[in-house]
PDB file of C-alpha atoms and ligand atoms in Angstrom:
ATOM      1  CA  UNK A 354      60.090  -0.761 -20.378  1.00 77.00           C
ATOM      2  CA  UNK A 355      62.704   1.580 -21.844  1.00 82.00           C
ATOM      3  CA  UNK A 356      62.362   4.380 -19.283  1.00 97.00           C
ATOM      4  CA  UNK A 357      64.089   4.212 -15.923  1.00 98.00           C
ATOM      5  CA  UNK A 358      63.928   6.233 -12.746  1.00 98.00           C
ATOM      6  CA  UNK A 359      65.416   6.065  -9.252  1.00 98.00           C
ATOM      7  CA  UNK A 360      62.995   6.164  -6.324  1.00 98.00           C
ATOM      8  CA  UNK A 361      64.499   6.586  -2.872  1.00 98.00           C
ATOM      9  CA  UNK A 362      62.629   6.300   0.417  1.00 98.00           C
ATOM     10  CA  UNK A 363      64.066   7.820   3.573  1.00 98.00           C
ATOM     11  CA  UNK A 364      62.961   8.020   7.193  1.00 98.00           C
ATOM     12  CA  UNK A 365      60.623  11.008   7.009  1.00 98.00           C
ATOM     13  CA  UNK A 366      56.949  10.469   7.627  1.00 98.00           C
ATOM     14  CA  UNK A 367      54.981   9.846   4.428  1.00 98.00           C
ATOM     15  CA  UNK A 368      55.449   6.212   3.389  1.00 98.00           C
ATOM     16  CA  UNK A 369      51.994   6.150   1.672  1.00 98.00           C
ATOM     17  CA  UNK A 370      53.240   8.740  -0.855  1.00 98.00           C
ATOM     18  CA  UNK A 371      56.187   6.521  -1.745  1.00 98.00           C
ATOM     19  CA  UNK A 372      54.078   3.393  -2.206  1.00 98.00           C
ATOM     20  CA  UNK A 373      51.510   5.155  -4.390  1.00 98.00           C
ATOM     21  CA  UNK A 374      54.314   6.701  -6.438  1.00 98.00           C
ATOM     22  CA  UNK A 375      55.968   3.302  -6.886  1.00 98.00           C
ATOM     23  CA  UNK A 376      52.655   1.859  -8.066  1.00 98.00           C
ATOM     24  CA  UNK A 377      52.186   4.735 -10.542  1.00 97.00           C
ATOM     25  CA  UNK A 378      55.708   4.373 -11.939  1.00 98.00           C
ATOM     26  CA  UNK A 379      55.189   0.645 -12.478  1.00 98.00           C
ATOM     27  CA  UNK A 380      51.881   1.345 -14.224  1.00 97.00           C
ATOM     28  CA  UNK A 381      53.644   3.913 -16.418  1.00 97.00           C
ATOM     29  CA  UNK A 382      56.013   1.085 -17.444  1.00 97.00           C
ATOM     30  CA  UNK A 383      59.144   2.551 -15.837  1.00 98.00           C
ATOM     31  CA  UNK A 384      61.977   0.416 -14.565  1.00 98.00           C
ATOM     32  CA  UNK A 385      62.374   1.581 -10.975  1.00 98.00           C
ATOM     33  CA  UNK A 386      65.674   1.451  -9.114  1.00 98.00           C
ATOM     34  CA  UNK A 387      64.533   1.441  -5.521  1.00 98.00           C
ATOM     35  CA  UNK A 388      66.617   2.612  -2.572  1.00 98.00           C
ATOM     36  CA  UNK A 389      65.386   2.581   1.024  1.00 98.00           C
ATOM     37  CA  UNK A 390      67.309   3.789   4.068  1.00 98.00           C
ATOM     38  CA  UNK A 391      67.181   1.885   7.371  1.00 97.00           C
ATOM     39  CA  UNK A 392      64.990   4.618   8.844  1.00 98.00           C
ATOM     40  CA  UNK A 393      62.625   4.338   5.848  1.00 98.00           C
ATOM     41  CA  UNK A 394      62.032   0.708   6.816  1.00 98.00           C
ATOM     42  CA  UNK A 395      61.158   1.761  10.377  1.00 98.00           C
ATOM     43  CA  UNK A 396      58.683   4.335   9.049  1.00 98.00           C
ATOM     44  CA  UNK A 397      57.169   1.794   6.643  1.00 98.00           C
ATOM     45  CA  UNK A 398      56.567  -0.562   9.526  1.00 98.00           C
ATOM     46  CA  UNK A 399      55.099   2.196  11.696  1.00 98.00           C
ATOM     47  CA  UNK A 400      52.871   3.820   9.081  1.00 98.00           C
ATOM     48  CA  UNK A 401      51.995   0.950   6.776  1.00 97.00           C
ATOM     49  CA  UNK A 402      52.674  -2.162   8.871  1.00 97.00           C
ATOM     50  CA  UNK A 403      54.970  -3.351   6.078  1.00 96.00           C
ATOM     51  CA  UNK A 404      58.077  -5.328   6.871  1.00 97.00           C
ATOM     52  CA  UNK A 405      60.193  -5.412   3.710  1.00 97.00           C
ATOM     53  CA  UNK A 406      62.699  -8.238   3.138  1.00 96.00           C
ATOM     54  CA  UNK A 407      66.260  -7.227   3.987  1.00 93.00           C
ATOM     55  CA  UNK A 408      68.103  -8.548   0.966  1.00 96.00           C
ATOM     56  CA  UNK A 409      67.842  -6.449  -2.217  1.00 97.00           C
ATOM     57  CA  UNK A 410      67.157  -9.522  -4.352  1.00 97.00           C
ATOM     58  CA  UNK A 411      64.288 -10.673  -2.127  1.00 98.00           C
ATOM     59  CA  UNK A 412      62.943  -7.141  -1.873  1.00 98.00           C
ATOM     60  CA  UNK A 413      62.930  -6.784  -5.680  1.00 98.00           C
ATOM     61  CA  UNK A 414      60.966 -10.023  -6.088  1.00 97.00           C
ATOM     62  CA  UNK A 415      58.594  -9.104  -3.244  1.00 97.00           C
ATOM     63  CA  UNK A 416      57.809  -5.664  -4.692  1.00 98.00           C
ATOM     64  CA  UNK A 417      57.436  -6.986  -8.242  1.00 98.00           C
ATOM     65  CA  UNK A 418      54.828  -9.446  -6.938  1.00 97.00           C
ATOM     66  CA  UNK A 419      53.160  -6.812  -4.763  1.00 97.00           C
ATOM     67  CA  UNK A 420      52.768  -4.296  -7.611  1.00 97.00           C
ATOM     68  CA  UNK A 421      52.214  -6.723 -10.499  1.00 97.00           C
ATOM     69  CA  UNK A 422      55.461  -5.514 -12.099  1.00 97.00           C
ATOM     70  CA  UNK A 423      57.324  -7.358 -14.837  1.00 96.00           C
ATOM     71  CA  UNK A 424      60.324  -9.405 -13.808  1.00 95.00           C
ATOM     72  CA  UNK A 425      63.229  -7.009 -13.251  1.00 96.00           C
ATOM     73  CA  UNK A 426      61.012  -3.932 -13.379  1.00 98.00           C
ATOM     74  CA  UNK A 427      61.644  -3.024  -9.730  1.00 98.00           C
ATOM     75  CA  UNK A 428      65.318  -3.291  -8.849  1.00 98.00           C
ATOM     76  CA  UNK A 429      66.012  -2.821  -5.149  1.00 98.00           C
ATOM     77  CA  UNK A 430      69.608  -1.858  -4.385  1.00 98.00           C
ATOM     78  CA  UNK A 431      71.591  -2.247  -1.173  1.00 97.00           C
ATOM     79  CA  UNK A 432      73.019   0.805   0.557  1.00 96.00           C
ATOM     80  CA  UNK A 433      76.598  -0.114  -0.335  1.00 97.00           C
ATOM     81  CA  UNK A 434      75.923  -1.555  -3.769  1.00 97.00           C
ATOM     82  CA  UNK A 435      78.454   0.711  -5.438  1.00 98.00           C
ATOM     83  CA  UNK A 436      78.297  -1.141  -8.757  1.00 97.00           C
ATOM     84  CA  UNK A 437      74.595  -0.387  -9.163  1.00 98.00           C
ATOM     85  CA  UNK A 438      73.805   1.695 -12.297  1.00 97.00           C
ATOM     86  CA  UNK A 439      72.553   4.533 -10.067  1.00 98.00           C
ATOM     87  CA  UNK A 440      76.064   5.010  -8.639  1.00 98.00           C
ATOM     88  CA  UNK A 441      77.587   6.221 -11.889  1.00 97.00           C
ATOM     89  CA  UNK A 442      76.842   9.058 -14.275  1.00 97.00           C
ATOM     90  CA  UNK A 443      77.506   6.667 -17.155  1.00 97.00           C
ATOM     91  CA  UNK A 444      74.495   4.486 -16.335  1.00 97.00           C
ATOM     92  CA  UNK A 445      72.195   6.225 -13.849  1.00 97.00           C
ATOM     93  CA  UNK A 446      68.630   7.201 -14.805  1.00 98.00           C
ATOM     94  CA  UNK A 447      68.333  10.930 -15.421  1.00 98.00           C
ATOM     95  CA  UNK A 448      65.370  11.243 -13.058  1.00 98.00           C
ATOM     96  CA  UNK A 449      65.310  10.583  -9.324  1.00 98.00           C
ATOM     97  CA  UNK A 450      62.735  11.212  -6.617  1.00 98.00           C
ATOM     98  CA  UNK A 451      63.449  11.062  -2.889  1.00 98.00           C
ATOM     99  CA  UNK A 452      60.029  10.523  -1.322  1.00 98.00           C
ATOM    100  CA  UNK A 453      59.628  11.040   1.532  1.00 98.00           C
ATOM    101  CA  UNK A 454      62.877  12.923   2.176  1.00 98.00           C
ATOM    102  CA  UNK A 455      64.150  13.336   5.744  1.00 98.00           C
ATOM    103  CA  UNK A 456      66.005  16.418   6.889  1.00 98.00           C
ATOM    104  CA  UNK A 457      69.038  14.206   7.465  1.00 98.00           C
ATOM    105  CA  UNK A 458      69.061  13.166   3.818  1.00 98.00           C
ATOM    106  CA  UNK A 459      68.395  16.746   2.661  1.00 98.00           C
ATOM    107  CA  UNK A 460      71.532  17.729   4.570  1.00 98.00           C
ATOM    108  CA  UNK A 461      73.606  14.839   3.214  1.00 98.00           C
ATOM    109  CA  UNK A 462      72.588  15.629  -0.374  1.00 98.00           C
ATOM    110  CA  UNK A 463      73.123  19.371   0.067  1.00 98.00           C
ATOM    111  CA  UNK A 464      76.642  18.665   1.295  1.00 98.00           C
ATOM    112  CA  UNK A 465      77.513  15.999  -1.268  1.00 97.00           C
ATOM    113  CA  UNK A 466      78.150  13.385   1.436  1.00 98.00           C
ATOM    114  CA  UNK A 467      77.649  10.376  -0.870  1.00 97.00           C
ATOM    115  CA  UNK A 468      78.118   8.150   2.159  1.00 97.00           C
ATOM    116  CA  UNK A 469      75.656   5.487   0.991  1.00 98.00           C
ATOM    117  CA  UNK A 470      74.141   4.552  -2.373  1.00 98.00           C
ATOM    118  CA  UNK A 471      71.080   6.742  -1.873  1.00 98.00           C
ATOM    119  CA  UNK A 472      73.163   9.874  -1.252  1.00 98.00           C
ATOM    120  CA  UNK A 473      75.553   8.948  -4.058  1.00 98.00           C
ATOM    121  CA  UNK A 474      72.661   8.446  -6.504  1.00 98.00           C
ATOM    122  CA  UNK A 475      71.347  11.933  -5.705  1.00 98.00           C
ATOM    123  CA  UNK A 476      74.846  13.380  -6.069  1.00 98.00           C
ATOM    124  CA  UNK A 477      75.142  11.733  -9.491  1.00 98.00           C
ATOM    125  CA  UNK A 478      71.830  13.169 -10.712  1.00 98.00           C
ATOM    126  CA  UNK A 479      72.906  16.656  -9.611  1.00 98.00           C
ATOM    127  CA  UNK A 480      76.341  16.447 -11.226  1.00 98.00           C
ATOM    128  CA  UNK A 481      74.870  15.033 -14.438  1.00 98.00           C
ATOM    129  CA  UNK A 482      72.276  17.805 -14.434  1.00 98.00           C
ATOM    130  CA  UNK A 483      69.380  15.404 -14.399  1.00 98.00           C
ATOM    131  CA  UNK A 484      66.057  15.909 -12.633  1.00 98.00           C
ATOM    132  CA  UNK A 485      66.121  15.446  -8.873  1.00 98.00           C
ATOM    133  CA  UNK A 486      62.902  15.890  -6.902  1.00 99.00           C
ATOM    134  CA  UNK A 487      62.925  15.901  -3.105  1.00 98.00           C
ATOM    135  CA  UNK A 488      59.697  15.494  -1.134  1.00 98.00           C
ATOM    136  CA  UNK A 489      60.732  16.718   2.333  1.00 98.00           C
ATOM    137  CA  UNK A 490      58.538  16.507   5.400  1.00 98.00           C
ATOM    138  CA  UNK A 491      59.213  18.292   8.635  1.00 98.00           C
ATOM    139  CA  UNK A 492      57.408  20.914  10.665  1.00 98.00           C
ATOM    140  CA  UNK A 493      58.548  23.468  11.515  1.00 98.00           C
ATOM    141  CA  UNK A 494      61.629  23.808   9.326  1.00 98.00           C
ATOM    142  CA  UNK A 495      64.727  25.130  11.092  1.00 98.00           C
ATOM    143  CA  UNK A 496      67.110  27.582   9.438  1.00 98.00           C
ATOM    144  CA  UNK A 497      69.441  24.617   8.810  1.00 98.00           C
ATOM    145  CA  UNK A 498      66.704  22.795   6.873  1.00 98.00           C
ATOM    146  CA  UNK A 499      65.762  25.913   4.932  1.00 98.00           C
ATOM    147  CA  UNK A 500      69.367  26.778   4.056  1.00 98.00           C
ATOM    148  CA  UNK A 501      70.012  23.243   2.827  1.00 98.00           C
ATOM    149  CA  UNK A 502      66.862  23.295   0.705  1.00 98.00           C
ATOM    150  CA  UNK A 503      67.685  26.741  -0.700  1.00 98.00           C
ATOM    151  CA  UNK A 504      71.150  25.548  -1.656  1.00 98.00           C
ATOM    152  CA  UNK A 505      69.647  22.581  -3.481  1.00 98.00           C
ATOM    153  CA  UNK A 506      66.919  24.638  -5.158  1.00 98.00           C
ATOM    154  CA  UNK A 507      69.639  26.954  -6.515  1.00 98.00           C
ATOM    155  CA  UNK A 508      71.316  23.904  -8.042  1.00 98.00           C
ATOM    156  CA  UNK A 509      68.105  23.066  -9.895  1.00 98.00           C
ATOM    157  CA  UNK A 510      66.760  20.465  -7.490  1.00 98.00           C
ATOM    158  CA  UNK A 511      62.969  20.554  -7.173  1.00 98.00           C
ATOM    159  CA  UNK A 512      61.850  20.874  -3.559  1.00 98.00           C
ATOM    160  CA  UNK A 513      58.290  19.615  -3.378  1.00 98.00           C
ATOM    161  CA  UNK A 514      57.233  19.446   0.270  1.00 98.00           C
ATOM    162  CA  UNK A 515      54.676  16.853   1.277  1.00 98.00           C
ATOM    163  CA  UNK A 516      51.967  19.482   1.683  1.00 97.00           C
ATOM    164  CA  UNK A 517      48.757  18.402  -0.042  1.00 96.00           C
ATOM    165  CA  UNK A 518      46.182  21.056  -0.914  1.00 95.00           C
ATOM    166  CA  UNK A 519      42.534  20.946   0.043  1.00 95.00           C
ATOM    167  CA  UNK A 520      40.958  22.723  -2.920  1.00 91.00           C
ATOM    168  CA  UNK A 521      40.127  19.422  -4.626  1.00 89.00           C
ATOM    169  CA  UNK A 522      37.892  18.587  -1.625  1.00 92.00           C
ATOM    170  CA  UNK A 523      39.588  15.385  -0.475  1.00 94.00           C
ATOM    171  CA  UNK A 524      37.300  12.810   1.099  1.00 96.00           C
ATOM    172  CA  UNK A 525      39.942  10.377   2.249  1.00 97.00           C
ATOM    173  CA  UNK A 526      43.605   9.968   3.097  1.00 97.00           C
ATOM    174  CA  UNK A 527      44.009   8.356  -0.331  1.00 97.00           C
ATOM    175  CA  UNK A 528      42.783  11.585  -1.947  1.00 96.00           C
ATOM    176  CA  UNK A 529      45.446  13.570  -0.060  1.00 97.00           C
ATOM    177  CA  UNK A 530      48.135  11.085  -1.019  1.00 97.00           C
ATOM    178  CA  UNK A 531      47.032  11.178  -4.659  1.00 97.00           C
ATOM    179  CA  UNK A 532      47.210  14.974  -4.666  1.00 96.00           C
ATOM    180  CA  UNK A 533      50.914  14.859  -3.820  1.00 97.00           C
ATOM    181  CA  UNK A 534      51.725  11.947  -6.082  1.00 98.00           C
ATOM    182  CA  UNK A 535      49.909  13.620  -8.980  1.00 97.00           C
ATOM    183  CA  UNK A 536      52.069  16.737  -8.571  1.00 97.00           C
ATOM    184  CA  UNK A 537      55.228  14.623  -8.552  1.00 98.00           C
ATOM    185  CA  UNK A 538      54.116  12.761 -11.692  1.00 98.00           C
ATOM    186  CA  UNK A 539      53.310  16.096 -13.372  1.00 97.00           C
ATOM    187  CA  UNK A 540      56.869  17.270 -12.736  1.00 98.00           C
ATOM    188  CA  UNK A 541      58.276  14.019 -14.072  1.00 98.00           C
ATOM    189  CA  UNK A 542      56.185  14.428 -17.234  1.00 97.00           C
ATOM    190  CA  UNK A 543      54.245  11.223 -16.610  1.00 97.00           C
ATOM    191  CA  UNK A 544      50.579  11.142 -17.569  1.00 94.00           C
ATOM    192  CA  UNK A 545      48.128  10.060 -14.904  1.00 94.00           C
ATOM    193  CA  UNK A 546      44.513  10.312 -13.856  1.00 90.00           C
ATOM    194  CA  UNK A 547      45.000  10.643 -10.131  1.00 92.00           C
ATOM    195  CA  UNK A 548      43.394  14.047  -9.679  1.00 82.00           C
ATOM    196  CA  UNK A 549      41.271  16.615 -11.433  1.00 74.00           C
ATOM    197  CA  UNK A 550      43.329  19.447 -12.862  1.00 73.00           C
ATOM    198  CA  UNK A 551      43.085  23.031 -11.711  1.00 71.00           C
ATOM    199  CA  UNK A 552      40.331  24.900 -13.547  1.00 73.00           C
ATOM    200  CA  UNK A 553      38.705  21.708 -14.900  1.00 70.00           C
ATOM    201  CA  UNK A 554      35.418  20.531 -13.476  1.00 61.00           C
ATOM    202  CA  UNK A 555      34.980  23.706 -11.376  1.00 55.00           C
ATOM    203  CA  UNK A 556      31.498  25.214 -11.152  1.00 47.00           C
TER     204      UNK A 556
HETATM  205  C1  FMN B 725      58.025   7.203  12.623  1.00 54.36           C
HETATM  206  C2  FMN B 725      59.116   8.200  12.304  1.00 54.36           C
HETATM  207  C3  FMN B 725      58.794   9.385  11.686  1.00 54.36           C
HETATM  208  C4  FMN B 725      59.777  10.312  11.360  1.00 54.36           C
HETATM  209  N1  FMN B 725      59.421  11.456  10.708  1.00 54.36           N
HETATM  210  C5  FMN B 725      60.373  12.294  10.276  1.00 54.36           C
HETATM  211  C6  FMN B 725      60.008  13.402   9.463  1.00 54.36           C
HETATM  212  O1  FMN B 725      58.857  13.620   9.125  1.00 54.36           O
HETATM  213  N2  FMN B 725      61.009  14.189   8.988  1.00 54.36           N
HETATM  214  C7  FMN B 725      62.337  13.951   9.269  1.00 54.36           C
HETATM  215  O2  FMN B 725      63.191  14.687   8.775  1.00 54.36           O
HETATM  216  N3  FMN B 725      62.699  12.919  10.059  1.00 54.36           N
HETATM  217  C8  FMN B 725      61.758  12.081  10.564  1.00 54.36           C
HETATM  218  N4  FMN B 725      62.114  11.002  11.338  1.00 54.36           N
HETATM  219  C9  FMN B 725      63.522  10.864  11.753  1.00 54.36           C
HETATM  220  C10 FMN B 725      64.409  10.228  10.693  1.00 54.36           C
HETATM  221  O3  FMN B 725      63.934   8.934  10.388  1.00 54.36           O
HETATM  222  C11 FMN B 725      65.862  10.164  11.188  1.00 54.36           C
HETATM  223  O4  FMN B 725      66.399  11.469  11.275  1.00 54.36           O
HETATM  224  C12 FMN B 725      66.754   9.290  10.337  1.00 54.36           C
HETATM  225  O5  FMN B 725      68.077   9.355  10.823  1.00 54.36           O
HETATM  226  C13 FMN B 725      66.752   9.707   8.892  1.00 54.36           C
HETATM  227  O6  FMN B 725      67.632   8.848   8.206  1.00 54.36           O
HETATM  228  P1  FMN B 725      67.608   8.709   6.636  1.00 54.36           P
HETATM  229  O7  FMN B 725      67.661  10.079   6.072  1.00 54.36           O
HETATM  230  O8  FMN B 725      68.859   7.921   6.339  1.00 54.36           O
HETATM  231  O9  FMN B 725      66.409   7.951   6.271  1.00 54.36           O
HETATM  232  C14 FMN B 725      61.138  10.057  11.691  1.00 54.36           C
HETATM  233  C15 FMN B 725      61.455   8.851  12.317  1.00 54.36           C
HETATM  234  C16 FMN B 725      60.464   7.935  12.622  1.00 54.36           C
HETATM  235  C17 FMN B 725      60.840   6.639  13.293  1.00 54.36           C
END
C-alpha cells in the first residue's frame, strides 16, 4: 500500500459511483483519504440507505470492514481536521477525485474558498499541480456552473460529468455505474476490468 489518493464525496446525486470507486481503489491497494460533506451523507442515506458513523475514526473502521480493506487503508477525515495530510502540499496525495461533485463544491473549488478540509484538499492539489478530477452532476447547467467548470478546466482540472454512455449496452444500473467508474480509473492510470474497451469485442 504505497500509493495514496484522496476521495471526496459531496451532496450531488450519484453516491453509487463513489462507493464503487472506493471499492476499486481499495482493490487496487491504494490508501484512500476519504472526505464526505454533510450533504453527501444525506445523499448516501437517500440513494443507498447508508447511515455512516459521524466520527472519522469510527467511519474509517466501518469502511475498512465494509470493503475488506487493510487496517488504516481507508482514512476518513473530519471537515475541520486541518492537520490531516491532505491539508498540506508537503504531505497530500497527488491525486484527488471529487465524486460526485455538487455545484456548490465546484464553485468553492473554483474560487479557492478552502473553507473546510474537502475544499482545502482540492485547493492543495491544484496549487501543487497534481491531478484533480471532478465528477459533477447537475442538469441543466447554468452559466455560473459552466463558467466555474471552464475556469477549473483551464487550470488543468479534469471535469468528468456523471454522464454514462450507452454504447456498451448496459443491462443494469451497475453497468452504468461501472462505465463511469471505469473512465475515472482510466484517467487515474489504474488498471481495471470493469468494462469492455472501445473497439474491443465489437462485431
Ligand atoms: C438527494 C439530493 C440530491 C441532490 N442532488 C444534487 C445534484 O445532483 N447536484 C448538485 O449540485 N446538488 C445536488 N443537491 C444539493 C446539494 O446537496 C447542496 O447544494 C449542498 O449544499 C451541497 O453541499 P456540498 O457541496 O458541501 O456537499 C442534492 C441534494 C440532495 C439532498
